[in-house]
Coordinates of N, CA and C in Angstrom, one line a residue:
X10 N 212.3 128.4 38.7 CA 212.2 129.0 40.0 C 212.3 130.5 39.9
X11 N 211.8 131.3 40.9 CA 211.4 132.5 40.4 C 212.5 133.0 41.5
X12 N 213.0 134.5 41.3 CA 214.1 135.2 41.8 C 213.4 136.8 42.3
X13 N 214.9 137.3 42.7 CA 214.1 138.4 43.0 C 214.7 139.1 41.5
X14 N 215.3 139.0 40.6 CA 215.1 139.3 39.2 C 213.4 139.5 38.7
X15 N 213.0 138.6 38.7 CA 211.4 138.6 38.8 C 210.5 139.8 38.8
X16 N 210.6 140.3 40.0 CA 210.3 140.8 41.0 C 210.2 142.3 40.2
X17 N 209.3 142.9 39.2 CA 209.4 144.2 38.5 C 210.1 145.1 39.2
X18 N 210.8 146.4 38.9 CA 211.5 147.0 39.5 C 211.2 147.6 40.8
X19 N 209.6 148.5 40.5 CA 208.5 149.1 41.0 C 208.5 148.1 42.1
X20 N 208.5 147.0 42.2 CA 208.2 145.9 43.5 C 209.1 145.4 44.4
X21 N 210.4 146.0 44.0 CA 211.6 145.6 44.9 C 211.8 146.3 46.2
X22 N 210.8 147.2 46.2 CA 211.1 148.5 47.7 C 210.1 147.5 48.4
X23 N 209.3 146.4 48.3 CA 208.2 145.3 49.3 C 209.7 144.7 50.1
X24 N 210.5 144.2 49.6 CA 211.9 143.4 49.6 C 212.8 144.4 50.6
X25 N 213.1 145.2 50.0 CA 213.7 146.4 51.0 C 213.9 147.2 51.7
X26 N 212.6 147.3 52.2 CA 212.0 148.5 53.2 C 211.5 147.5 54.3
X27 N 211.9 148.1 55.7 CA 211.7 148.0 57.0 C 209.8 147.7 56.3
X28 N 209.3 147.2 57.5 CA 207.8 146.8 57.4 C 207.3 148.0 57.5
X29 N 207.2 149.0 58.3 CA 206.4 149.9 58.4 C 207.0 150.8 57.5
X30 N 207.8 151.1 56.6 CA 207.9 151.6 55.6 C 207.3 151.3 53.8
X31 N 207.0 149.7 54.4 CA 206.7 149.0 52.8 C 205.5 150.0 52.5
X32 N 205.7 150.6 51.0 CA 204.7 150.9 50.0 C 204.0 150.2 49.0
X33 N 203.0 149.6 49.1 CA 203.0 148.6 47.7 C 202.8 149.4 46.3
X34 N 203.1 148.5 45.5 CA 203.2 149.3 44.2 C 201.6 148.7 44.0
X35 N 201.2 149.9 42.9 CA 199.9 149.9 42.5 C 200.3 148.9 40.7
X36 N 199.0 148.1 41.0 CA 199.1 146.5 39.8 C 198.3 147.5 38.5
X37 N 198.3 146.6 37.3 CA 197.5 147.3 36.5 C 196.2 146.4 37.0
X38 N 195.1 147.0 36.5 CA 194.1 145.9 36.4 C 193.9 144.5 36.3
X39 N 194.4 144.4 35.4 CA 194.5 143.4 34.7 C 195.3 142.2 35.6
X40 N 195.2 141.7 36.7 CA 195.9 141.1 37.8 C 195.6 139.8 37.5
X41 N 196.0 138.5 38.2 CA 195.8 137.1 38.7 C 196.4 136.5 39.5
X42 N 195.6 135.3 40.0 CA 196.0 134.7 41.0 C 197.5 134.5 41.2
X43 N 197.8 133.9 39.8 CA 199.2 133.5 39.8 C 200.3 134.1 40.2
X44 N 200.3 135.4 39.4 CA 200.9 136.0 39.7 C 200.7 137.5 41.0
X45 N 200.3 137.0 41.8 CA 199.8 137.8 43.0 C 200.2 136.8 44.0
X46 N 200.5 135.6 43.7 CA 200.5 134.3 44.5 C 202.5 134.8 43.9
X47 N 202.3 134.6 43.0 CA 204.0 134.8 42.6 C 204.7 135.9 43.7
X48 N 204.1 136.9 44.1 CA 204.8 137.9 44.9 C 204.9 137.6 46.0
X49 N 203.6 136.8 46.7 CA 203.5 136.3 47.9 C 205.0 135.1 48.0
X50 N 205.1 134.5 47.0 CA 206.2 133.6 47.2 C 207.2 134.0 47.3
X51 N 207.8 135.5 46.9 CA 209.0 136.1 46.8 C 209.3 136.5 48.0
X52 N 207.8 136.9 48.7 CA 208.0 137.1 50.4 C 208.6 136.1 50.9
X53 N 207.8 135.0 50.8 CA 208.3 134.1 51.9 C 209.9 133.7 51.4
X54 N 210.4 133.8 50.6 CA 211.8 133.5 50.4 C 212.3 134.7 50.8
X55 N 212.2 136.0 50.3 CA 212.6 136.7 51.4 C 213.0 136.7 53.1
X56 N 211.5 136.1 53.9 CA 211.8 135.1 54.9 C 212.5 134.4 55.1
X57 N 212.9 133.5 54.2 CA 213.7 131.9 54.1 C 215.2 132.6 54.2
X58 N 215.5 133.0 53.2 CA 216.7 133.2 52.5 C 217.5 134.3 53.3
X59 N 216.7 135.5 52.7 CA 217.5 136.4 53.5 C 217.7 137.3 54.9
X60 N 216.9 136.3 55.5 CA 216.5 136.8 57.2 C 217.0 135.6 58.2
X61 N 217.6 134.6 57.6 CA 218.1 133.8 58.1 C 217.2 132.4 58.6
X62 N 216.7 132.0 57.8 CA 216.1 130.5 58.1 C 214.3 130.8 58.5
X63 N 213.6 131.9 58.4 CA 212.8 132.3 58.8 C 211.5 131.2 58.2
X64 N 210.3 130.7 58.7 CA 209.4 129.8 58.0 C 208.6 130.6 56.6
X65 N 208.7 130.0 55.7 CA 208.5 130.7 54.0 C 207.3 130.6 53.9
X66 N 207.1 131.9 54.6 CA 205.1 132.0 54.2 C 205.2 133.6 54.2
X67 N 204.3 133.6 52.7 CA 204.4 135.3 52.3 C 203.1 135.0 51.9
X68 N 202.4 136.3 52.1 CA 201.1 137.1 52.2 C 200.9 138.5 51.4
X69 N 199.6 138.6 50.3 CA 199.3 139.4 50.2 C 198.3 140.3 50.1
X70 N 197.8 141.4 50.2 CA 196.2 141.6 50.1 C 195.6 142.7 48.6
X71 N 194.6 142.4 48.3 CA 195.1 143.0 46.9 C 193.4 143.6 47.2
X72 N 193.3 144.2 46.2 CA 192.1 145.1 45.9 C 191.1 144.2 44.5
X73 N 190.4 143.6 45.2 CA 189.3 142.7 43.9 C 189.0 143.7 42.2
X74 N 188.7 144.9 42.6 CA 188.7 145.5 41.9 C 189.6 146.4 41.0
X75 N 190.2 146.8 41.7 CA 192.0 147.4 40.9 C 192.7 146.9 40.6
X76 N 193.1 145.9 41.5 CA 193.8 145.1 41.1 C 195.2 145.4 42.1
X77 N 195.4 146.5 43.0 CA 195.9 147.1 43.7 C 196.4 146.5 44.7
X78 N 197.8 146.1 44.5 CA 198.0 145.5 46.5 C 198.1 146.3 47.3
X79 N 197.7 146.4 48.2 CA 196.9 147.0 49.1 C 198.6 146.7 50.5
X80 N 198.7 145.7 50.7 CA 200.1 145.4 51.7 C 201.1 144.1 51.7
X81 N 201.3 143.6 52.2 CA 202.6 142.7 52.0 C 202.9 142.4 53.3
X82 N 203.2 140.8 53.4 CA 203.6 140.9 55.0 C 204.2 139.1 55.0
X83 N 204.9 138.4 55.7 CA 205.3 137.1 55.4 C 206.0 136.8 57.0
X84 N 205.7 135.7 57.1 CA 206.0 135.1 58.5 C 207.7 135.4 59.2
X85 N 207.4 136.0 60.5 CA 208.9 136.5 60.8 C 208.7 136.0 62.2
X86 N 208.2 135.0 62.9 CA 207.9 134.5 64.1 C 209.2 134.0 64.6
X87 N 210.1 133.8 63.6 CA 211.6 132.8 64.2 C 212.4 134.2 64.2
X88 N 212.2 135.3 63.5 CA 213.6 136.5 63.2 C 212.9 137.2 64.6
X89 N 211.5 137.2 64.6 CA 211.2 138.7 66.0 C 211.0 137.6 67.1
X90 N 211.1 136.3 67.4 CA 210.8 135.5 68.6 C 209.1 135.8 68.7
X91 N 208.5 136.1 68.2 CA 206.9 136.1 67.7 C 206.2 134.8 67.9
X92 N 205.7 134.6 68.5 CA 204.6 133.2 68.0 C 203.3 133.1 67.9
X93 N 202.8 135.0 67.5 CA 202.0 135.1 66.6 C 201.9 136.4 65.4
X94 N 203.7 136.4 65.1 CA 204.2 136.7 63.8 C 204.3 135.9 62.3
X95 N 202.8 135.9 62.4 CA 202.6 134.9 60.7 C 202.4 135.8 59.9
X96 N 202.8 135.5 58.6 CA 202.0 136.4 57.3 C 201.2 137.0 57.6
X97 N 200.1 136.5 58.0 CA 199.0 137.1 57.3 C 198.6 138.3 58.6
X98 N 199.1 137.8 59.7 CA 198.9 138.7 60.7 C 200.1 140.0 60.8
X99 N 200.8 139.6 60.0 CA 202.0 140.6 59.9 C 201.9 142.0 58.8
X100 N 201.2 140.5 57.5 CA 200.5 141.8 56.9 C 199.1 142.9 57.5
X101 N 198.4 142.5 58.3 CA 197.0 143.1 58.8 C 197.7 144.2 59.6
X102 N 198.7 143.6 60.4 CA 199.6 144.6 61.1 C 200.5 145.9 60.3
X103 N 200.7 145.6 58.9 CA 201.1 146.9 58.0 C 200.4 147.7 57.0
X104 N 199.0 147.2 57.6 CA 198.0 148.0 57.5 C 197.3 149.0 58.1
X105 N 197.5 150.5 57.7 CA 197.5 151.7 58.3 C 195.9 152.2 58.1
X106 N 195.5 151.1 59.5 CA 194.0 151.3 59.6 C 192.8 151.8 58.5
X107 N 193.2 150.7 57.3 CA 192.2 150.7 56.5 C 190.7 150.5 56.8
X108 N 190.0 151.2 56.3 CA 188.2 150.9 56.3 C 188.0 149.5 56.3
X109 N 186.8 149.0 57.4 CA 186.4 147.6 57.0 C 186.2 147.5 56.0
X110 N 185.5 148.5 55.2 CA 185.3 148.1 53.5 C 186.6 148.0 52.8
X111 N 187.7 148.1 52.9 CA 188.4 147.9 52.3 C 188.4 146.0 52.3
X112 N 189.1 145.6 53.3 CA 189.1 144.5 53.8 C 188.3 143.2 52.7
X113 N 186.4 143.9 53.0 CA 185.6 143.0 52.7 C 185.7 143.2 50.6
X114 N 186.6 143.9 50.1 CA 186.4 144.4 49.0 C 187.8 143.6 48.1
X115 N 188.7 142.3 49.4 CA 190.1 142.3 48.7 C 189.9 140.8 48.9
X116 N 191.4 140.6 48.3 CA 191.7 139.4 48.5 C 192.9 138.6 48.8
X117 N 192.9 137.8 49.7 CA 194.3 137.7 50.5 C 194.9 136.4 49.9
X118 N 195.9 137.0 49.4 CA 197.3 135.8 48.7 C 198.1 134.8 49.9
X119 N 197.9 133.7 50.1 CA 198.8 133.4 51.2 C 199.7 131.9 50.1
X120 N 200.8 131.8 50.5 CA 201.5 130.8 49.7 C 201.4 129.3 50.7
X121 N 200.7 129.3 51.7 CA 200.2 128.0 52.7 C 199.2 128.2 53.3
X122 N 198.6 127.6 53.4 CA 197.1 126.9 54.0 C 196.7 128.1 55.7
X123 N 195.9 128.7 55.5 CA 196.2 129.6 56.4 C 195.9 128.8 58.1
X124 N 196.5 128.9 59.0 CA 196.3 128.7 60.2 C 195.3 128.9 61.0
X125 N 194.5 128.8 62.1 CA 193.6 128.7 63.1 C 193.3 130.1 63.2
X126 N 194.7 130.9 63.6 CA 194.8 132.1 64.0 C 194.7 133.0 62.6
X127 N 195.4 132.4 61.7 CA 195.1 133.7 60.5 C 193.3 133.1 59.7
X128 N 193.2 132.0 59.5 CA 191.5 131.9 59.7 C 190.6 132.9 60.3
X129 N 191.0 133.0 62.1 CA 190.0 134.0 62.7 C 190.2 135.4 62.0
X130 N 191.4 135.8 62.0 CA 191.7 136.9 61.2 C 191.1 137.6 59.8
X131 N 191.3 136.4 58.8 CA 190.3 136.3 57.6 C 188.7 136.9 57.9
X132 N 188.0 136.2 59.1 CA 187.1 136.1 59.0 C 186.8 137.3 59.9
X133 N 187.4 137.7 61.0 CA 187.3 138.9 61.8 C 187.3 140.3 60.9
X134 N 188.1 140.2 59.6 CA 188.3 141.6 58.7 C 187.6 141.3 57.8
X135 N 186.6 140.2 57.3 CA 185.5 139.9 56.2 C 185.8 139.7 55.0
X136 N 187.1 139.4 55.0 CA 187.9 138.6 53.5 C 187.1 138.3 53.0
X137 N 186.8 138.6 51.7 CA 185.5 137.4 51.0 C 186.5 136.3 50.1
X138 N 187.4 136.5 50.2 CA 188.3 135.6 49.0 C 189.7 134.9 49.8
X139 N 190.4 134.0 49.7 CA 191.7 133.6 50.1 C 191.9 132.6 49.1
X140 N 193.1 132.9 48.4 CA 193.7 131.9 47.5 C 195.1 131.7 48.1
X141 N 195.4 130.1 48.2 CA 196.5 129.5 48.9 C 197.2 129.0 47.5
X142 N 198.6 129.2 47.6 CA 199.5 128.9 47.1 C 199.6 127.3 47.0
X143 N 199.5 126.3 48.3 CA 199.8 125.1 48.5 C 199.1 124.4 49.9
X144 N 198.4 123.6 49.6 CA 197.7 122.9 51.1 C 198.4 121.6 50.9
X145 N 199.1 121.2 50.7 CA 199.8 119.8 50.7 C 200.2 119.7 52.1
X146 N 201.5 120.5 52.0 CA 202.6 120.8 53.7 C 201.5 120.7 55.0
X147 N 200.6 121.3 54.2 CA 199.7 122.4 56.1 C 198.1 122.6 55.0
X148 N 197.5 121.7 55.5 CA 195.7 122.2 55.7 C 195.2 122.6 56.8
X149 N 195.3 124.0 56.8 CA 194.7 124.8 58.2 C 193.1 124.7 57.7
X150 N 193.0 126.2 58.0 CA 191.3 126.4 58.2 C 190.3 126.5 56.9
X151 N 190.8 125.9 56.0 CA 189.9 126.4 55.2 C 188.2 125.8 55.2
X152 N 188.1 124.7 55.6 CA 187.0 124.4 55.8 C 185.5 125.4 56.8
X153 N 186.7 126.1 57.7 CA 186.1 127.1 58.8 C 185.9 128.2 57.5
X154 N 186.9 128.4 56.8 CA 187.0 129.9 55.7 C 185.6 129.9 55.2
X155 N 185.3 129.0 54.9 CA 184.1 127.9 53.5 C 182.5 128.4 54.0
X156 N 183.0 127.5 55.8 CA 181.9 128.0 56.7 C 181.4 129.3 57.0
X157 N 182.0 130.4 56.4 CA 181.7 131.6 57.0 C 181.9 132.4 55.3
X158 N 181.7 131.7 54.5 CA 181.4 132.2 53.0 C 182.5 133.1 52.4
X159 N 183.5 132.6 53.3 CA 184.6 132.8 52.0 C 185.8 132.5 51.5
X160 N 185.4 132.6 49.6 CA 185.4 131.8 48.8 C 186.7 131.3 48.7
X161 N 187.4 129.9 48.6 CA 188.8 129.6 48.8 C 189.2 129.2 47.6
X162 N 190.8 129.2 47.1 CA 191.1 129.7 45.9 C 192.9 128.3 45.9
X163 N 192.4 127.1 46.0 CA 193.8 126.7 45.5 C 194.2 126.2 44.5
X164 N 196.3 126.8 44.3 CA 195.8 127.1 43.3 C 197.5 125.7 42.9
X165 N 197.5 125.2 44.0 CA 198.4 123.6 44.0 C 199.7 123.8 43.6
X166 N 200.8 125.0 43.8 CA 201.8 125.8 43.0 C 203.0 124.9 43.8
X167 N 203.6 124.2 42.5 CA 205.0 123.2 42.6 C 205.9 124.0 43.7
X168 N 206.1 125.3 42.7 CA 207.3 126.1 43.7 C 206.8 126.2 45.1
X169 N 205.5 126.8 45.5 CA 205.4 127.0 46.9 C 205.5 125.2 47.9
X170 N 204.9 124.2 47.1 CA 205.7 123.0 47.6 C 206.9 122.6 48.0
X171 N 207.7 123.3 46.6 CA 209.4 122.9 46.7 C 210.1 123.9 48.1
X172 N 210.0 125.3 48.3 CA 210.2 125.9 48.9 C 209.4 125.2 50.6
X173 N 208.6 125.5 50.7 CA 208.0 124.7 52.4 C 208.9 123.2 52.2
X174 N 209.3 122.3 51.4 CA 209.7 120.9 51.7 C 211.5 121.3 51.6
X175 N 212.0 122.2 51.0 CA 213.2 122.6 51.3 C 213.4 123.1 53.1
X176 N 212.5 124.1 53.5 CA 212.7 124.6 54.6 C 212.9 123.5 55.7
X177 N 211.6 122.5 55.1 CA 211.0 121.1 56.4 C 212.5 121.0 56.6
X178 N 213.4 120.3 55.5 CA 214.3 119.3 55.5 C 215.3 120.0 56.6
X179 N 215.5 121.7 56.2 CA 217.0 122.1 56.5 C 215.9 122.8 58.2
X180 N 214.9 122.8 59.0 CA 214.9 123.5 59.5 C 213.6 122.5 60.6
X181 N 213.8 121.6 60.5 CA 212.7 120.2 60.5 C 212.1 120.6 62.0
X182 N 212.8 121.3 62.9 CA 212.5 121.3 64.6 C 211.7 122.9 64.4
X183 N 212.2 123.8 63.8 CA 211.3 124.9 63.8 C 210.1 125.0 63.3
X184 N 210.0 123.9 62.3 CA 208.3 123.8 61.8 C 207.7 123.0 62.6
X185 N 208.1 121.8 63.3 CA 207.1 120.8 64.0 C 206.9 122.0 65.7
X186 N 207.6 122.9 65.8 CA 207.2 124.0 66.7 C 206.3 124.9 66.3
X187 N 206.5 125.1 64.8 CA 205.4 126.1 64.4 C 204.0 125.9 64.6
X188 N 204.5 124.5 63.9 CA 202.5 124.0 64.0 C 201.9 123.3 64.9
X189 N 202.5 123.2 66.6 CA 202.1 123.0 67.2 C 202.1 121.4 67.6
X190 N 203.0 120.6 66.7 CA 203.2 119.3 67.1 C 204.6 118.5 67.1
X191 N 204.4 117.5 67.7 CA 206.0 116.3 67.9 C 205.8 115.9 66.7
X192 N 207.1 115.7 66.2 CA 207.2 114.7 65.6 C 208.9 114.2 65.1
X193 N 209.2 113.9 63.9 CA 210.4 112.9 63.9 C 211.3 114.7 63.8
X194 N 212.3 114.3 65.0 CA 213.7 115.4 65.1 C 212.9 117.0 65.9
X195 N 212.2 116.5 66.1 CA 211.0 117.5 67.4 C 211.7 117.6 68.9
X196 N 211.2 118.7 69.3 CA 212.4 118.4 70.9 C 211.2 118.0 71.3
X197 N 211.4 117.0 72.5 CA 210.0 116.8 73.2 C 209.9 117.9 74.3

């Protein structure tokens, strides 16, 4: 299980800084999914853990080419009363009006299946890439992602499982709200 030990030193101010303050640290080249998907996860426990029960979806957007994360952002819809405070729109939102070509040049880390609304999003900033941590929990849009040519990346990660089925258990009425449906321990 990965910690914020993990988390290189350089990368700990993503963890500690107010949103509009986050700097991302610049990667070497030399980057991967895994581990780009690994930071995204530290967000969303960041979320979980230390914001107080928050839904564990962390987001990141990186530079195809440098290898550069670009921003950082993970679902805070339960901490700001948001109900369209997701990752991925949190990260777009700590984005200090980058060039469309940046956008169409990256690639966005999400640690769950992205949603309806972070779908349009993907597709409205010209993502050419989205690799998901875990579609088990939540198969959002990737089908629509597919349809509009871009390219989807899963990558079936245990942890990001264990984490979303830990949350379900301890937080079971805030996620059948998240996504929009009833079900068992759901308020009607």
């Amino acid at each position: 299980m990965l910690s914020r030990l993990y988390l290189r030193k350089d990368h700990r101010n993503l963890l500690e800084s107010p949103p509009h303050l986050r700097k991302p640290p610049t990667l070497s080249p030399l980057f991967s999914d895994r581990s780009n998907i690994a930071h995204a996860l530290e967000l969303a426990r960041t979320g979980f853990e230390d914001e107080g029960k928050g839904i564990p979806i962390g987001t990141c957007l990186v530079d195809n080419k440098t290898g550069k994360m670009l921003r950082v952002g993970w679902r805070r819809r339960v901490q700001l009363g948001s109900a369209t405070k997701h990752g991925e729109i949190d990260l777009l939102e700590n984005i200090d009006s980058l060039p469309a070509r940046v956008y169409r040049k990256s690639t966005l880390y999400t640690t769950l299946s992205t949603c309806t609304m972070c779908t349009g999003a993907c597709i409205l900033y010209s993502i050419p890439r989205v690799v998901i941590g875990e579609n088990d929990t939540f198969l959002g849009g990737e089908g629509i992602l597919k349809q509009h040519d871009v390219e989807v990346v899963k990558l079936d990660m245990q942890d990001c499982k264990l984490l979303m089925k830990r949350f379900i258990e301890e937080c079971t009425e805030v996620w059948w709200e998240d996504i929009g449906e009833t079900g068992k321990g759901a308020a009607e």
